[in-house]
Short mmCIF file of C-alpha atoms and ligand atoms in Angstrom, two decimals:
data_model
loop_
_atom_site.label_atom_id
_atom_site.label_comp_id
_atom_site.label_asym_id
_atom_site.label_seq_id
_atom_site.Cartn_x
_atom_site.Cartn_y
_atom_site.Cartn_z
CA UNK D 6 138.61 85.35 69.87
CA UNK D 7 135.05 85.09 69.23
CA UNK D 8 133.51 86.35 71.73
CA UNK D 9 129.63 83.83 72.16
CA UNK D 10 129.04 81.00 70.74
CA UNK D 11 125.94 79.48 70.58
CA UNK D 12 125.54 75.75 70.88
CA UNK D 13 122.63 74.03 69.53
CA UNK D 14 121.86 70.28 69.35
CA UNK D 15 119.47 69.51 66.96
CA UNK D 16 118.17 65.62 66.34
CA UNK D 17 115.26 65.05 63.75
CA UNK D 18 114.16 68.36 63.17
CA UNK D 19 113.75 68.96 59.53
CA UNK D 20 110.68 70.18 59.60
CA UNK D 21 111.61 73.02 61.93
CA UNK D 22 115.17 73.95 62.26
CA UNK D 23 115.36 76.65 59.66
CA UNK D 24 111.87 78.68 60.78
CA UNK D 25 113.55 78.03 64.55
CA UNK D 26 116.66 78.98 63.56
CA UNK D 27 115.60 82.27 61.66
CA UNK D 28 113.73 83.31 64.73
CA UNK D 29 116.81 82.56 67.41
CA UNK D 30 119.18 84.72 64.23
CA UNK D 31 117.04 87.29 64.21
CA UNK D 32 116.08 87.59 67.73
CA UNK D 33 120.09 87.46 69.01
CA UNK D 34 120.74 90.40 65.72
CA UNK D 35 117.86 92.44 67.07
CA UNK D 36 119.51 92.54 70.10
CA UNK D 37 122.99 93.24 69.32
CA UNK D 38 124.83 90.37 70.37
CA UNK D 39 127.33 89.34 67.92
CA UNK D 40 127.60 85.61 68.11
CA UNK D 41 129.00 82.48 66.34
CA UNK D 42 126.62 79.36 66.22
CA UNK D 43 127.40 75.87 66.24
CA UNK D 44 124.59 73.31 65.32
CA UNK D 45 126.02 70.03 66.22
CA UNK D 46 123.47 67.56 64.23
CA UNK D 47 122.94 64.09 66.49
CA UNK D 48 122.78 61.58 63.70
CA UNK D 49 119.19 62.79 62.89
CA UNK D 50 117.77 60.04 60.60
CA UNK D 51 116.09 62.70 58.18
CA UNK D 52 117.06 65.43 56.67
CA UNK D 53 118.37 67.54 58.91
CA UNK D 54 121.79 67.95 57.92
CA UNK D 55 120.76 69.43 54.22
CA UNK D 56 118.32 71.78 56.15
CA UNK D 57 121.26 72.78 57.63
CA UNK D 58 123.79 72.85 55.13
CA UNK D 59 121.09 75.57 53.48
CA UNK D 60 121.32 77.35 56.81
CA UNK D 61 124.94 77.50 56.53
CA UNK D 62 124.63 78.87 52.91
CA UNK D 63 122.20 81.56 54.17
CA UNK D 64 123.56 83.06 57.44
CA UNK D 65 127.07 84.15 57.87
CA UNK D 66 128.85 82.54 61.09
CA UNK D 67 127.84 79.42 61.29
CA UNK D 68 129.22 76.30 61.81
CA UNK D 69 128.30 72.95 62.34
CA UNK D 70 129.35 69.23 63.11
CA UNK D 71 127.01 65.93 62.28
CA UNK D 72 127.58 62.79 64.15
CA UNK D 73 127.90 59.68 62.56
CA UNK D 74 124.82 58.55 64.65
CA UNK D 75 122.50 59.15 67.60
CA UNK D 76 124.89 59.89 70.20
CA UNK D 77 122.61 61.85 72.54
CA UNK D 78 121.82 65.31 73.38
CA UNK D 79 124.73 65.91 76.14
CA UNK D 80 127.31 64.35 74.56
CA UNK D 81 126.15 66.92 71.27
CA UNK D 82 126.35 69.61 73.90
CA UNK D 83 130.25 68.16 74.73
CA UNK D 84 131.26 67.99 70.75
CA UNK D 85 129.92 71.62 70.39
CA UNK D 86 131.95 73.11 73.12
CA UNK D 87 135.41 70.88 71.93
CA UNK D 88 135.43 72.11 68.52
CA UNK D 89 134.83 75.69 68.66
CA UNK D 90 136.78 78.54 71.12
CA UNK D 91 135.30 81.10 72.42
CA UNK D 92 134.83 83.20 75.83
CA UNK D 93 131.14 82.11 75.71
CA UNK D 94 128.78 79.31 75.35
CA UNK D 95 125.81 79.88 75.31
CA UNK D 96 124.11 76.35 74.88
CA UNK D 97 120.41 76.23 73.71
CA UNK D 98 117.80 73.68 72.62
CA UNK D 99 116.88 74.15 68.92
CA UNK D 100 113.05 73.72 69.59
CA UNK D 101 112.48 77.66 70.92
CA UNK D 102 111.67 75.93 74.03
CA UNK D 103 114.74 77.87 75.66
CA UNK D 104 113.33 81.53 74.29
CA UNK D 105 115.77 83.57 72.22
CA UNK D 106 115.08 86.87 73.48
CA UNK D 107 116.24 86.18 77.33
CA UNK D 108 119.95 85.56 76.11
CA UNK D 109 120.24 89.06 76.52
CA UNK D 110 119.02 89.29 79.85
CA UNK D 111 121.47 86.38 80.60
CA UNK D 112 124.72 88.03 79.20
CA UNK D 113 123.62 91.09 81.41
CA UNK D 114 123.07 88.77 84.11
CA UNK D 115 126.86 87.27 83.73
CA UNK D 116 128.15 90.91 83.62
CA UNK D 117 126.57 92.36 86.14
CA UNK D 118 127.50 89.87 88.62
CA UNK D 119 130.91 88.60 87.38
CA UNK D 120 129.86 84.79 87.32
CA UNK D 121 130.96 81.92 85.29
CA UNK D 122 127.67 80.22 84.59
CA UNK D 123 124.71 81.34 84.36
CA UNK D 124 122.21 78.66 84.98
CA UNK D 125 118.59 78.96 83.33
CA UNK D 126 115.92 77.79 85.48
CA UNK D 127 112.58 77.22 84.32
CA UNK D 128 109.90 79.01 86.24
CA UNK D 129 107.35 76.01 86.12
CA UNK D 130 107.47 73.02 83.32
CA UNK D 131 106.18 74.13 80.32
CA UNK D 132 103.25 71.78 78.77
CA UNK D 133 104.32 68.51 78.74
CA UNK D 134 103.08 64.77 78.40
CA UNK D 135 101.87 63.84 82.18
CA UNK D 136 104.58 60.26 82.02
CA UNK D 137 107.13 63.05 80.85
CA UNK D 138 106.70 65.20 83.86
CA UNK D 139 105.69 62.39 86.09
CA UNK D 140 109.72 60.64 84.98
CA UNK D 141 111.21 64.06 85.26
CA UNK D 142 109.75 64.84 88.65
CA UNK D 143 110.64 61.81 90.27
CA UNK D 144 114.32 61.74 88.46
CA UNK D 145 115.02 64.64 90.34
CA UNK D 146 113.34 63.78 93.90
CA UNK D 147 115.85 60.07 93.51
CA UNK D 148 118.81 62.41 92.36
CA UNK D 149 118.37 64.86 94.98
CA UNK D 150 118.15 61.41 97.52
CA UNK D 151 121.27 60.05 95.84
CA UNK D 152 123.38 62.85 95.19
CA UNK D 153 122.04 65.89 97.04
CA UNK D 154 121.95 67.66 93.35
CA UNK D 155 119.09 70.52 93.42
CA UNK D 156 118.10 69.97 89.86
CA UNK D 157 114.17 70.75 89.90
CA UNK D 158 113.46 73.02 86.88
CA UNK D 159 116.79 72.73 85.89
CA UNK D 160 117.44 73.04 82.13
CA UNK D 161 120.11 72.89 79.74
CA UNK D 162 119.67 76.87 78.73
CA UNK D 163 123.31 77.90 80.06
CA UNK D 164 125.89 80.60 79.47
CA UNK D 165 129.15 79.40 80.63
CA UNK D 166 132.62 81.14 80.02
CA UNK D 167 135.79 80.11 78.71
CA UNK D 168 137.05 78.26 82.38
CA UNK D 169 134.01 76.26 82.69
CA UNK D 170 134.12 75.36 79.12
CA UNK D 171 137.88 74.33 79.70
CA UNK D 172 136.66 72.08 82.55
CA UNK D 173 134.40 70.73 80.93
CA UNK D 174 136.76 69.63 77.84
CA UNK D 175 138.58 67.69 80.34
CA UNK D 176 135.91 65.46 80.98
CA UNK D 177 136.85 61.87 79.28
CA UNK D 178 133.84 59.94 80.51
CA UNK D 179 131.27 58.79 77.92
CA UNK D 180 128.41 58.24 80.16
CA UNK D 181 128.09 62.07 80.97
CA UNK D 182 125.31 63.44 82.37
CA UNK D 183 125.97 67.35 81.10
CA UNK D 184 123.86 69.11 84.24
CA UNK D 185 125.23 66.83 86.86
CA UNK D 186 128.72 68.06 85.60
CA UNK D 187 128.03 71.57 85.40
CA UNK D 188 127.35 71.38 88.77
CA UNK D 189 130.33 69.11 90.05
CA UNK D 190 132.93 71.64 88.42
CA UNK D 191 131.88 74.25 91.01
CA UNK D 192 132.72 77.88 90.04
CA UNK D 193 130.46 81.24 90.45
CA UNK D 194 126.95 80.44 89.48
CA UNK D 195 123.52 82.62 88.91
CA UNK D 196 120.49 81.63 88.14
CA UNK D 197 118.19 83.08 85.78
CA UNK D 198 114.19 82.04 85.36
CA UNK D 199 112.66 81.67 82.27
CA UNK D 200 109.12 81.32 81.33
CA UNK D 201 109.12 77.68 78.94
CA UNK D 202 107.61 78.05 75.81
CA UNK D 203 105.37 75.17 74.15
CA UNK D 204 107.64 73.02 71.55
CA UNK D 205 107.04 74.27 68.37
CA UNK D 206 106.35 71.13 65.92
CA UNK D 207 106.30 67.81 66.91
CA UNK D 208 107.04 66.44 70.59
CA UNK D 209 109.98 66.12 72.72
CA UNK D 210 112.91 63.69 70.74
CA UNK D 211 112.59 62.09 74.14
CA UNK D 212 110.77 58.96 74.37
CA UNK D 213 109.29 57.72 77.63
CA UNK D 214 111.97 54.95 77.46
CA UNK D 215 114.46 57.14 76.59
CA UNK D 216 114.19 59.12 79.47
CA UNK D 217 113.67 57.12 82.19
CA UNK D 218 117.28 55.34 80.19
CA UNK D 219 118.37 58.81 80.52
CA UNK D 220 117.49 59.13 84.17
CA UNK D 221 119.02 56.26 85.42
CA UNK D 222 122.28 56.88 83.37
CA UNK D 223 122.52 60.04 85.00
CA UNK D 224 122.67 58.69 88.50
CA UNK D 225 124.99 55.97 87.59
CA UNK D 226 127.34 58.04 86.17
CA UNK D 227 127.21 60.48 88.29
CA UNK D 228 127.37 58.93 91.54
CA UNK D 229 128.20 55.52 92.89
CA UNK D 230 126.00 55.98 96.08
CA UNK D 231 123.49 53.75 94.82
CA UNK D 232 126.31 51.18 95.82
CA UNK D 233 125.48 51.65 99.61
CA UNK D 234 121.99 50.84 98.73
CA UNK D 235 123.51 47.02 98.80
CA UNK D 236 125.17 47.81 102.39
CA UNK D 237 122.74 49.57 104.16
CA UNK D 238 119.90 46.62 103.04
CA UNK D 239 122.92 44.36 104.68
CA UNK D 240 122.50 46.07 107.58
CA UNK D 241 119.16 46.09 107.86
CA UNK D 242 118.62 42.39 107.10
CA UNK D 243 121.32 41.54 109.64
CA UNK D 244 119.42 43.48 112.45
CA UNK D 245 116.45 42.01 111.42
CA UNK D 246 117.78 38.59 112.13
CA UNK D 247 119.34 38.94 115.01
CA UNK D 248 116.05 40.00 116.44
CA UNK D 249 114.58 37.35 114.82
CA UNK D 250 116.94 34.91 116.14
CA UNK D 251 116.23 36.46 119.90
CA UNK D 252 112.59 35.57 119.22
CA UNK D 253 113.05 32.12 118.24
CA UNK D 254 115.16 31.78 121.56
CA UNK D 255 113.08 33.01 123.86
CA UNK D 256 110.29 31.16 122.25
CA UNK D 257 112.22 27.75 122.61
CA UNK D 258 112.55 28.47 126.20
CA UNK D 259 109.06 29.22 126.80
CA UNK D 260 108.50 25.86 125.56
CA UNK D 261 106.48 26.85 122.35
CA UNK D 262 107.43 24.44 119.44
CA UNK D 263 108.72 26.00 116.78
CA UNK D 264 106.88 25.97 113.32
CA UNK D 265 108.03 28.47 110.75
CA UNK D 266 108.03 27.01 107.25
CA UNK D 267 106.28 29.33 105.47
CA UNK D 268 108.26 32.56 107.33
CA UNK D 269 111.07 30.33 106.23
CA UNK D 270 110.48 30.47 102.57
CA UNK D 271 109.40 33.87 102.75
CA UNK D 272 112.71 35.10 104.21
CA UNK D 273 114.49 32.95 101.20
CA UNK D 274 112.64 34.55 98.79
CA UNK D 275 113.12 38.18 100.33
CA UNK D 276 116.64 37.10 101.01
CA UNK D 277 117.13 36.19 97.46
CA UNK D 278 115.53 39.57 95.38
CA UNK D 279 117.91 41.53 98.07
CA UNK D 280 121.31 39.58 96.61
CA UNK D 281 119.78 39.74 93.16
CA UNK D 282 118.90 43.16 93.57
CA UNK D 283 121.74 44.03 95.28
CA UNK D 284 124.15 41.72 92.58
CA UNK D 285 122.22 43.63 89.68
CA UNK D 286 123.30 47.46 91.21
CA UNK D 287 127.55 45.99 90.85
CA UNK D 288 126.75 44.86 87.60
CA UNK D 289 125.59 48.19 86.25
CA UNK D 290 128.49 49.81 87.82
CA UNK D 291 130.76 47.27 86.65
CA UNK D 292 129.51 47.59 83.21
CA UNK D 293 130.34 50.98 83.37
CA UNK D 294 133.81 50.39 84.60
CA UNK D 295 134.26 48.21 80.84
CA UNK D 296 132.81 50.86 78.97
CA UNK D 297 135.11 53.62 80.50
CA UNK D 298 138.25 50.88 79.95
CA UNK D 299 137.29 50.50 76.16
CA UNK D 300 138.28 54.06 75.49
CA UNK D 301 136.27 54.36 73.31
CA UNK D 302 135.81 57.64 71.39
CA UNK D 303 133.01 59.37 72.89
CA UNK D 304 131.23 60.70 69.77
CA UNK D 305 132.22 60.15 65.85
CA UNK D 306 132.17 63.38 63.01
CA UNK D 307 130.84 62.50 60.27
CA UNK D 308 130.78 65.72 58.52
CA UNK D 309 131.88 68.99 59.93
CA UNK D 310 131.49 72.37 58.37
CA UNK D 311 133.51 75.28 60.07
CA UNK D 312 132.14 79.04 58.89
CA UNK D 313 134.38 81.31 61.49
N1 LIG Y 425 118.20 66.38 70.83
C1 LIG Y 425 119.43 65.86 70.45
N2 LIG Y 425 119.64 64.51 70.55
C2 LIG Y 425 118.68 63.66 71.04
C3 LIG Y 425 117.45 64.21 71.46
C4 LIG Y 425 117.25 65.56 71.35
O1 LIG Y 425 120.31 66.59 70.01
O2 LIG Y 425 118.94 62.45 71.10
C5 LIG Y 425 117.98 67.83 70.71
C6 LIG Y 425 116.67 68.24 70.08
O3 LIG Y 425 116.75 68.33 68.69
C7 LIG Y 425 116.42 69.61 70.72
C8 LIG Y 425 117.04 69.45 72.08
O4 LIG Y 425 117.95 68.36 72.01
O5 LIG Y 425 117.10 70.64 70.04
C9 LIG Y 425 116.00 69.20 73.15
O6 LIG Y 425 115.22 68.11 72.79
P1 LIG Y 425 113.69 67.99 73.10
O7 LIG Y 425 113.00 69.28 72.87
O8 LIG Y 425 113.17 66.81 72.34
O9 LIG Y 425 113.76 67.64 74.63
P2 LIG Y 425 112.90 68.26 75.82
O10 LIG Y 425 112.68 69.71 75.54
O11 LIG Y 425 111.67 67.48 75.81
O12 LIG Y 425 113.77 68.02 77.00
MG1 LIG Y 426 112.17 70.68 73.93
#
């Protein structure tokens, strides 16, 4: 059984996968951990894959799987951990902004204190664009509001063992949000902080739209609280007009004439965005209900290359 294997998604990185690569190799053989590695290749558009067939020619155990297309970054993360067995994951971003030379630091972690997962926590957000930190901050306020998940500085820089990697395998959902998972599954957990390094060449894969598409995936698939949004709203609209319906009462028999047609189209049109709005939040989750029902396969291999 091997005993770590390191996961790393890579998407449109040809320009910097094999220096990165050398450097994470050389920093995890400098520091005697014997490891397998499995680049799983997101249907990068460039030439990423050849990059890392020549990787594959160069180094001795590693392995790798390409996607038939742009599948995303988690669901990479999911097709790493299904195709190779291990007693460790280790699972890593290929851009050295998850630094090399504290996986040591993180196995010691796992064996001093006999967890499952060690989770790596970023000790404040490296450089990034201000919309980028300015999404992520406020992803994590609305998913610690909708789903009580403590995710600030969170990052995808994990060790997990065998168990969590088994629970994790069981997970048949293709709207998967990999950190709100991680967490769901439960088991022993440490934490370890890590200082984020700049991305080295080019800038995150992530565009603005894709997170914030990212973002609001997560929550939806992750929790259907944003369903009571609709109730509570009905709630509150229903107190409101009862007390608004007092008013109008006590105003009739006070005498005062009654002239509201302007607070009457008002209400319509607040009345109206709240259905819409309200409509709009079942939609999404019934969308997701026919996406789940398709079956669908959750990723496709194009090409997979297996070095053990
Ligand atoms: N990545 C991926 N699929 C995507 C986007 C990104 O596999 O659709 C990979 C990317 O190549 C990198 C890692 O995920 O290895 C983290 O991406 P990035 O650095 O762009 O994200 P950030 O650090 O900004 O969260
Ligand atoms: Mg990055």
């Amino acid at each position: 059984m091997i005993e770590l294997v390191v996961i790393i998604p890579v998407y449109n990185e040809e320009k910097a996968i094999q220096k990165n690569f050398s450097i994470i190799y050389q920093t995890l053989l400098k520091d005697q951990i014997s490891c397998h590695f499995m680049i799983v290749d997101d249907g990068s558009s460039d030439q990423t894959w050849s990059k890392i067939c020549e990787i594959i020619n160069k180094y001795n155990h590693v392995s790798a799987l390409r996607f038939a297309r742009n599948f995303g970054k988690e669901i990479a993360l999911c097709a790493g951990i299904d195709h190779i067995q291990a007693k460790r994951y280790l699972l890593m971003d290929s851009d050295l902004q998850h630094p090399p030379q504290y996986v040591k630091n993180m196995i010691t972690l796992m064996n001093q204190t006999k967890v499952n997962i060690v989770h790596g926590v970023k000790k404040k957000r490296g450089k990034e664009k201000l919309a980028y930190t300015f999404i992520a901050k406020s992803f994590y306020k609305l998913l610690q509001l909708t789903t009580g998940l403590h995710l600030d500085n969170s990052s995808d820089f994990k060790l997990i063992d065998a168990q969590v990697a088994n629970s994790i395998r069981q997970f048949k959902e293709r709207n998967l949000f990999f950190r709100g998972i991680i967490d769901w599954v439960g088991f022993e957990s440490a934490t370890y902080h890590f200082e984020v390094k700049e991305r080295r060449n080019g800038s995150s894969r992530f565009s603005t739209i894709k997170l914030i598409q990212l973002a609001f995936n997560s929550i939806i698939s992750y929790t259907h609280k944003p369903l009571y949004l609709t109730i509570i709203g009905g709630v509150i609209f229903f107190f409101i007009s009862i007390i608004l319906g007092i008013q109008t009462l006590v105003r009739y028999f006070l005498g005062h004439s009654l002239n509201g047609f302007s607070t009457i189209i008002l209400l319509l049109l607040f009345i109206g965005s709240m259905i819409m709005f309200s409509l709009g939040i079942i939609g999404i989750y019934i969308s997701r209900i026919y996406d789940e029902v398709k079956q669908r396969p959750r990723y496709i291999i194009s090409k997979k290359i297996k070095r053990l």
